[in-house]
mmCIF file of C-alpha atoms in Angstrom:
data_model
loop_
_atom_site.group_PDB
_atom_site.id
_atom_site.type_symbol
_atom_site.label_atom_id
_atom_site.label_comp_id
_atom_site.label_asym_id
_atom_site.label_seq_id
_atom_site.Cartn_x
_atom_site.Cartn_y
_atom_site.Cartn_z
ATOM 1 C CA MET A 1316 94.029 105.612 119.428
ATOM 2 C CA ARG A 1317 92.426 108.768 118.019
ATOM 3 C CA VAL A 1318 95.400 109.479 115.747
ATOM 4 C CA LEU A 1319 95.416 105.876 114.536
ATOM 5 C CA ALA A 1320 91.665 106.048 113.883
ATOM 6 C CA ASP A 1321 92.128 109.298 111.903
ATOM 7 C CA VAL A 1322 94.874 107.687 109.800
ATOM 8 C CA HIS A 1323 92.740 104.589 109.223
ATOM 9 C CA GLN A 1324 89.753 106.677 108.144
ATOM 10 C CA ARG A 1325 91.783 108.854 105.769
ATOM 11 C CA ASP A 1326 94.420 106.447 104.436
ATOM 12 C CA GLY A 1327 93.156 102.957 105.189
ATOM 13 C CA TYR A 1328 96.080 102.159 107.524
ATOM 14 C CA PRO A 1329 96.023 99.688 108.991
ATOM 15 C CA VAL A 1330 94.250 97.914 106.137
ATOM 16 C CA ASN A 1331 92.239 95.803 108.581
ATOM 17 C CA TRP A 1332 91.259 97.682 111.736
ATOM 18 C CA PRO A 1333 92.508 95.623 114.718
ATOM 19 C CA ALA A 1334 89.989 94.163 117.162
ATOM 20 C CA ASP A 1335 92.152 95.541 119.985
ATOM 21 C CA PRO A 1336 94.104 98.596 118.734
ATOM 22 C CA HIS A 1337 96.022 98.945 122.023
ATOM 23 C CA LYS A 1338 97.254 95.360 121.789
ATOM 24 C CA TRP A 1339 98.101 95.888 118.098
ATOM 25 C CA LEU A 1340 100.359 98.787 119.082
ATOM 26 C CA SER A 1341 101.985 96.974 122.019
ATOM 27 C CA HIS A 1342 102.484 93.474 120.617
ATOM 28 C CA ALA A 1343 104.578 90.791 122.347
ATOM 29 C CA SER A 1344 107.806 91.082 120.353
ATOM 30 C CA LEU A 1345 108.038 94.848 120.912
ATOM 31 C CA LEU A 1346 111.595 96.153 121.420
ATOM 32 C CA GLY A 1347 110.577 99.807 121.637
ATOM 33 C CA ALA A 1348 108.028 102.367 120.567
ATOM 34 C CA TRP A 1349 108.189 106.120 120.092
ATOM 35 C CA VAL A 1350 105.635 108.855 119.654
ATOM 36 C CA ALA A 1351 105.926 112.330 118.203
ATOM 37 C CA GLU A 1352 104.319 115.451 119.542
ATOM 38 C CA LEU A 1353 103.691 118.698 117.743
ATOM 39 C CA GLY A 1354 102.882 121.438 120.197
ATOM 40 C CA ASP A 1355 100.869 119.685 122.854
ATOM 41 C CA ARG A 1356 99.345 117.057 120.536
ATOM 42 C CA LEU A 1357 100.368 113.479 119.912
ATOM 43 C CA VAL A 1358 100.826 113.252 116.130
ATOM 44 C CA GLY A 1359 102.792 110.109 115.308
ATOM 45 C CA HIS A 1360 103.998 106.658 116.321
ATOM 46 C CA VAL A 1361 106.514 104.001 115.288
ATOM 47 C CA SER A 1362 107.592 100.721 116.834
ATOM 48 C CA LEU A 1363 110.499 98.336 116.601
ATOM 49 C CA SER A 1364 110.114 94.631 117.185
ATOM 50 C CA GLY A 1365 111.653 91.255 116.688
ATOM 51 C CA SER A 1366 110.541 89.160 113.742
ATOM 52 C CA GLY A 1367 107.003 87.915 114.167
ATOM 53 C CA GLU A 1368 104.498 85.719 112.403
ATOM 54 C CA GLY A 1369 103.692 87.159 109.002
ATOM 55 C CA ASP A 1370 106.787 89.374 108.756
ATOM 56 C CA LEU A 1371 108.364 88.763 105.348
ATOM 57 C CA ALA A 1372 111.335 91.158 105.295
ATOM 58 C CA PRO A 1373 113.372 89.425 108.049
ATOM 59 C CA ASP A 1374 113.515 86.172 106.059
ATOM 60 C CA LEU A 1375 114.429 87.994 102.844
ATOM 61 C CA TRP A 1376 117.195 89.931 104.601
ATOM 62 C CA SER A 1377 118.473 86.730 106.196
ATOM 63 C CA GLU A 1378 118.655 84.982 102.812
ATOM 64 C CA ARG A 1379 120.420 87.951 101.180
ATOM 65 C CA SER A 1380 122.908 88.579 103.962
ATOM 66 C CA GLY A 1381 123.564 84.971 104.939
ATOM 67 C CA THR A 1382 122.765 85.762 108.579
ATOM 68 C CA SER A 1383 120.033 84.786 111.000
ATOM 69 C CA LYS A 1384 116.725 86.612 110.859
ATOM 70 C CA ASP A 1385 117.257 87.064 114.594
ATOM 71 C CA LEU A 1386 119.738 89.782 113.595
ATOM 72 C CA THR A 1387 116.932 91.922 112.157
ATOM 73 C CA ALA A 1388 114.533 94.341 113.805
ATOM 74 C CA VAL A 1389 111.178 95.147 112.211
ATOM 75 C CA VAL A 1390 110.145 98.789 111.936
ATOM 76 C CA SER A 1391 106.355 98.908 112.034
ATOM 77 C CA ARG A 1392 103.204 100.661 113.182
ATOM 78 C CA LEU A 1393 104.373 103.933 111.636
ATOM 79 C CA PHE A 1394 101.698 106.566 111.290
ATOM 80 C CA VAL A 1395 101.478 110.348 111.355
ATOM 81 C CA ALA A 1396 98.306 112.349 111.894
ATOM 82 C CA PRO A 1397 97.008 113.733 108.588
ATOM 83 C CA SER A 1398 96.963 117.252 110.072
ATOM 84 C CA ALA A 1399 100.678 117.017 111.016
ATOM 85 C CA ARG A 1400 102.139 115.804 107.740
ATOM 86 C CA GLY A 1401 104.794 117.775 105.915
ATOM 87 C CA HIS A 1402 106.933 118.429 109.014
ATOM 88 C CA GLY A 1403 109.317 115.469 108.606
ATOM 89 C CA ILE A 1404 107.753 113.589 111.511
ATOM 90 C CA GLY A 1405 107.648 110.235 109.705
ATOM 91 C CA ALA A 1406 111.353 110.493 108.849
ATOM 92 C CA LEU A 1407 112.220 111.428 112.436
ATOM 93 C CA LEU A 1408 110.268 108.487 113.829
ATOM 94 C CA ILE A 1409 111.878 106.061 111.390
ATOM 95 C CA GLY A 1410 115.280 107.507 112.272
ATOM 96 C CA GLN A 1411 114.664 106.840 115.954
ATOM 97 C CA ALA A 1412 113.680 103.218 115.308
ATOM 98 C CA VAL A 1413 116.682 102.672 113.015
ATOM 99 C CA GLU A 1414 119.035 104.173 115.600
ATOM 100 C CA GLU A 1415 117.709 101.818 118.280
ATOM 101 C CA ALA A 1416 117.966 98.784 115.988
ATOM 102 C CA ARG A 1417 121.577 99.597 115.175
ATOM 103 C CA ARG A 1418 122.347 100.235 118.850
ATOM 104 C CA ARG A 1419 121.175 96.669 119.484
ATOM 105 C CA GLY A 1420 123.312 95.332 116.618
ATOM 106 C CA LEU A 1421 120.248 94.558 114.491
ATOM 107 C CA HIS A 1422 119.515 95.386 110.867
ATOM 108 C CA PRO A 1423 116.242 97.324 110.340
ATOM 109 C CA VAL A 1424 113.723 95.880 107.882
ATOM 110 C CA LEU A 1425 110.043 96.471 107.205
ATOM 111 C CA ASP A 1426 107.023 95.334 105.243
ATOM 112 C CA VAL A 1427 104.530 97.772 103.722
ATOM 113 C CA VAL A 1428 101.366 97.186 101.744
ATOM 114 C CA ALA A 1429 102.237 97.923 98.106
ATOM 115 C CA SER A 1430 99.185 100.135 97.694
ATOM 116 C CA ASP A 1431 100.570 102.519 100.348
ATOM 117 C CA THR A 1432 102.578 104.479 97.807
ATOM 118 C CA ALA A 1433 103.222 107.428 100.144
ATOM 119 C CA ALA A 1434 104.901 105.177 102.721
ATOM 120 C CA ALA A 1435 106.956 103.384 100.060
ATOM 121 C CA ALA A 1436 108.080 106.747 98.653
ATOM 122 C CA LEU A 1437 109.173 107.857 102.137
ATOM 123 C CA TYR A 1438 111.227 104.709 102.709
ATOM 124 C CA GLU A 1439 112.884 105.052 99.320
ATOM 125 C CA ARG A 1440 113.677 108.753 99.915
ATOM 126 C CA LEU A 1441 115.358 107.664 103.157
ATOM 127 C CA GLY A 1442 117.532 105.166 101.275
ATOM 128 C CA TRP A 1443 115.735 101.927 102.116
ATOM 129 C CA GLU A 1444 116.234 99.133 99.562
ATOM 130 C CA LEU A 1445 113.250 97.309 98.086
ATOM 131 C CA MET A 1446 114.172 93.623 98.386
ATOM 132 C CA ALA A 1447 111.013 92.131 96.859
ATOM 133 C CA THR A 1448 107.282 92.449 96.396
ATOM 134 C CA VAL A 1449 105.467 89.376 97.639
ATOM 135 C CA GLU A 1450 101.805 88.403 97.729
ATOM 136 C CA GLN A 1451 100.591 87.431 101.179
ATOM 137 C CA ARG A 1452 97.224 85.855 102.009
ATOM 138 C CA TRP A 1453 95.672 87.625 104.988
ATOM 139 C CA SER A 1454 92.395 85.712 104.827
ATOM 140 C CA PRO A 1455 90.658 83.328 102.410
ATOM 141 C CA SER A 1456 89.351 86.343 100.489
ATOM 142 C CA GLN A 1457 92.227 88.808 100.967
ATOM 143 C CA LEU A 1458 95.457 88.542 98.963
ATOM 144 C CA VAL A 1459 97.719 91.565 99.540
ATOM 145 C CA ALA A 1460 100.894 92.668 97.719
ATOM 146 C CA ILE A 1461 103.632 93.520 100.214
ATOM 147 C CA HIS A 1462 106.844 95.483 99.559
ATOM 148 C CA CYS A 1463 109.735 94.239 101.703
ATOM 149 C CA TYR A 1464 112.445 96.803 102.497
ATOM 150 C CA ALA A 1465 115.815 96.799 104.259
ATOM 151 C CA ALA A 1466 117.577 99.866 105.591
ATOM 152 C CA ALA A 1467 120.803 100.770 103.866
ATOM 153 C CA SER A 1468 123.810 99.040 105.389
#
């Protein structure tokens, strides 16, 4: 939780701090989660899950590919400690989640807040395809632009 809190304080991720951060990291549709260590410190996290409420990319991938959204896996909850950036940890974590999705016969997709330009740049460097940018209402007063990505086939 300390790494997540550091990322939230520095980068504003997650945009809205969860009431229960532990539950946010270990949500019901979780297929797997991985952490990264640098030395003896925990410095990163990523998860893989089935499509859940509010996920936009699975539906977009389903429409584009003509398959069920049940054949997607959502890469999410990716964060790397600010002090550990520049070591390729984010790419390694994403690679692990993608490998597991493919092992399960699922296509990896993800949603990212459009204002998180560093994350979007990482996904694009790794070959992810931007499918669309969609506005999503998170509350009566919060309308957020979301980039929806799919991993390369």
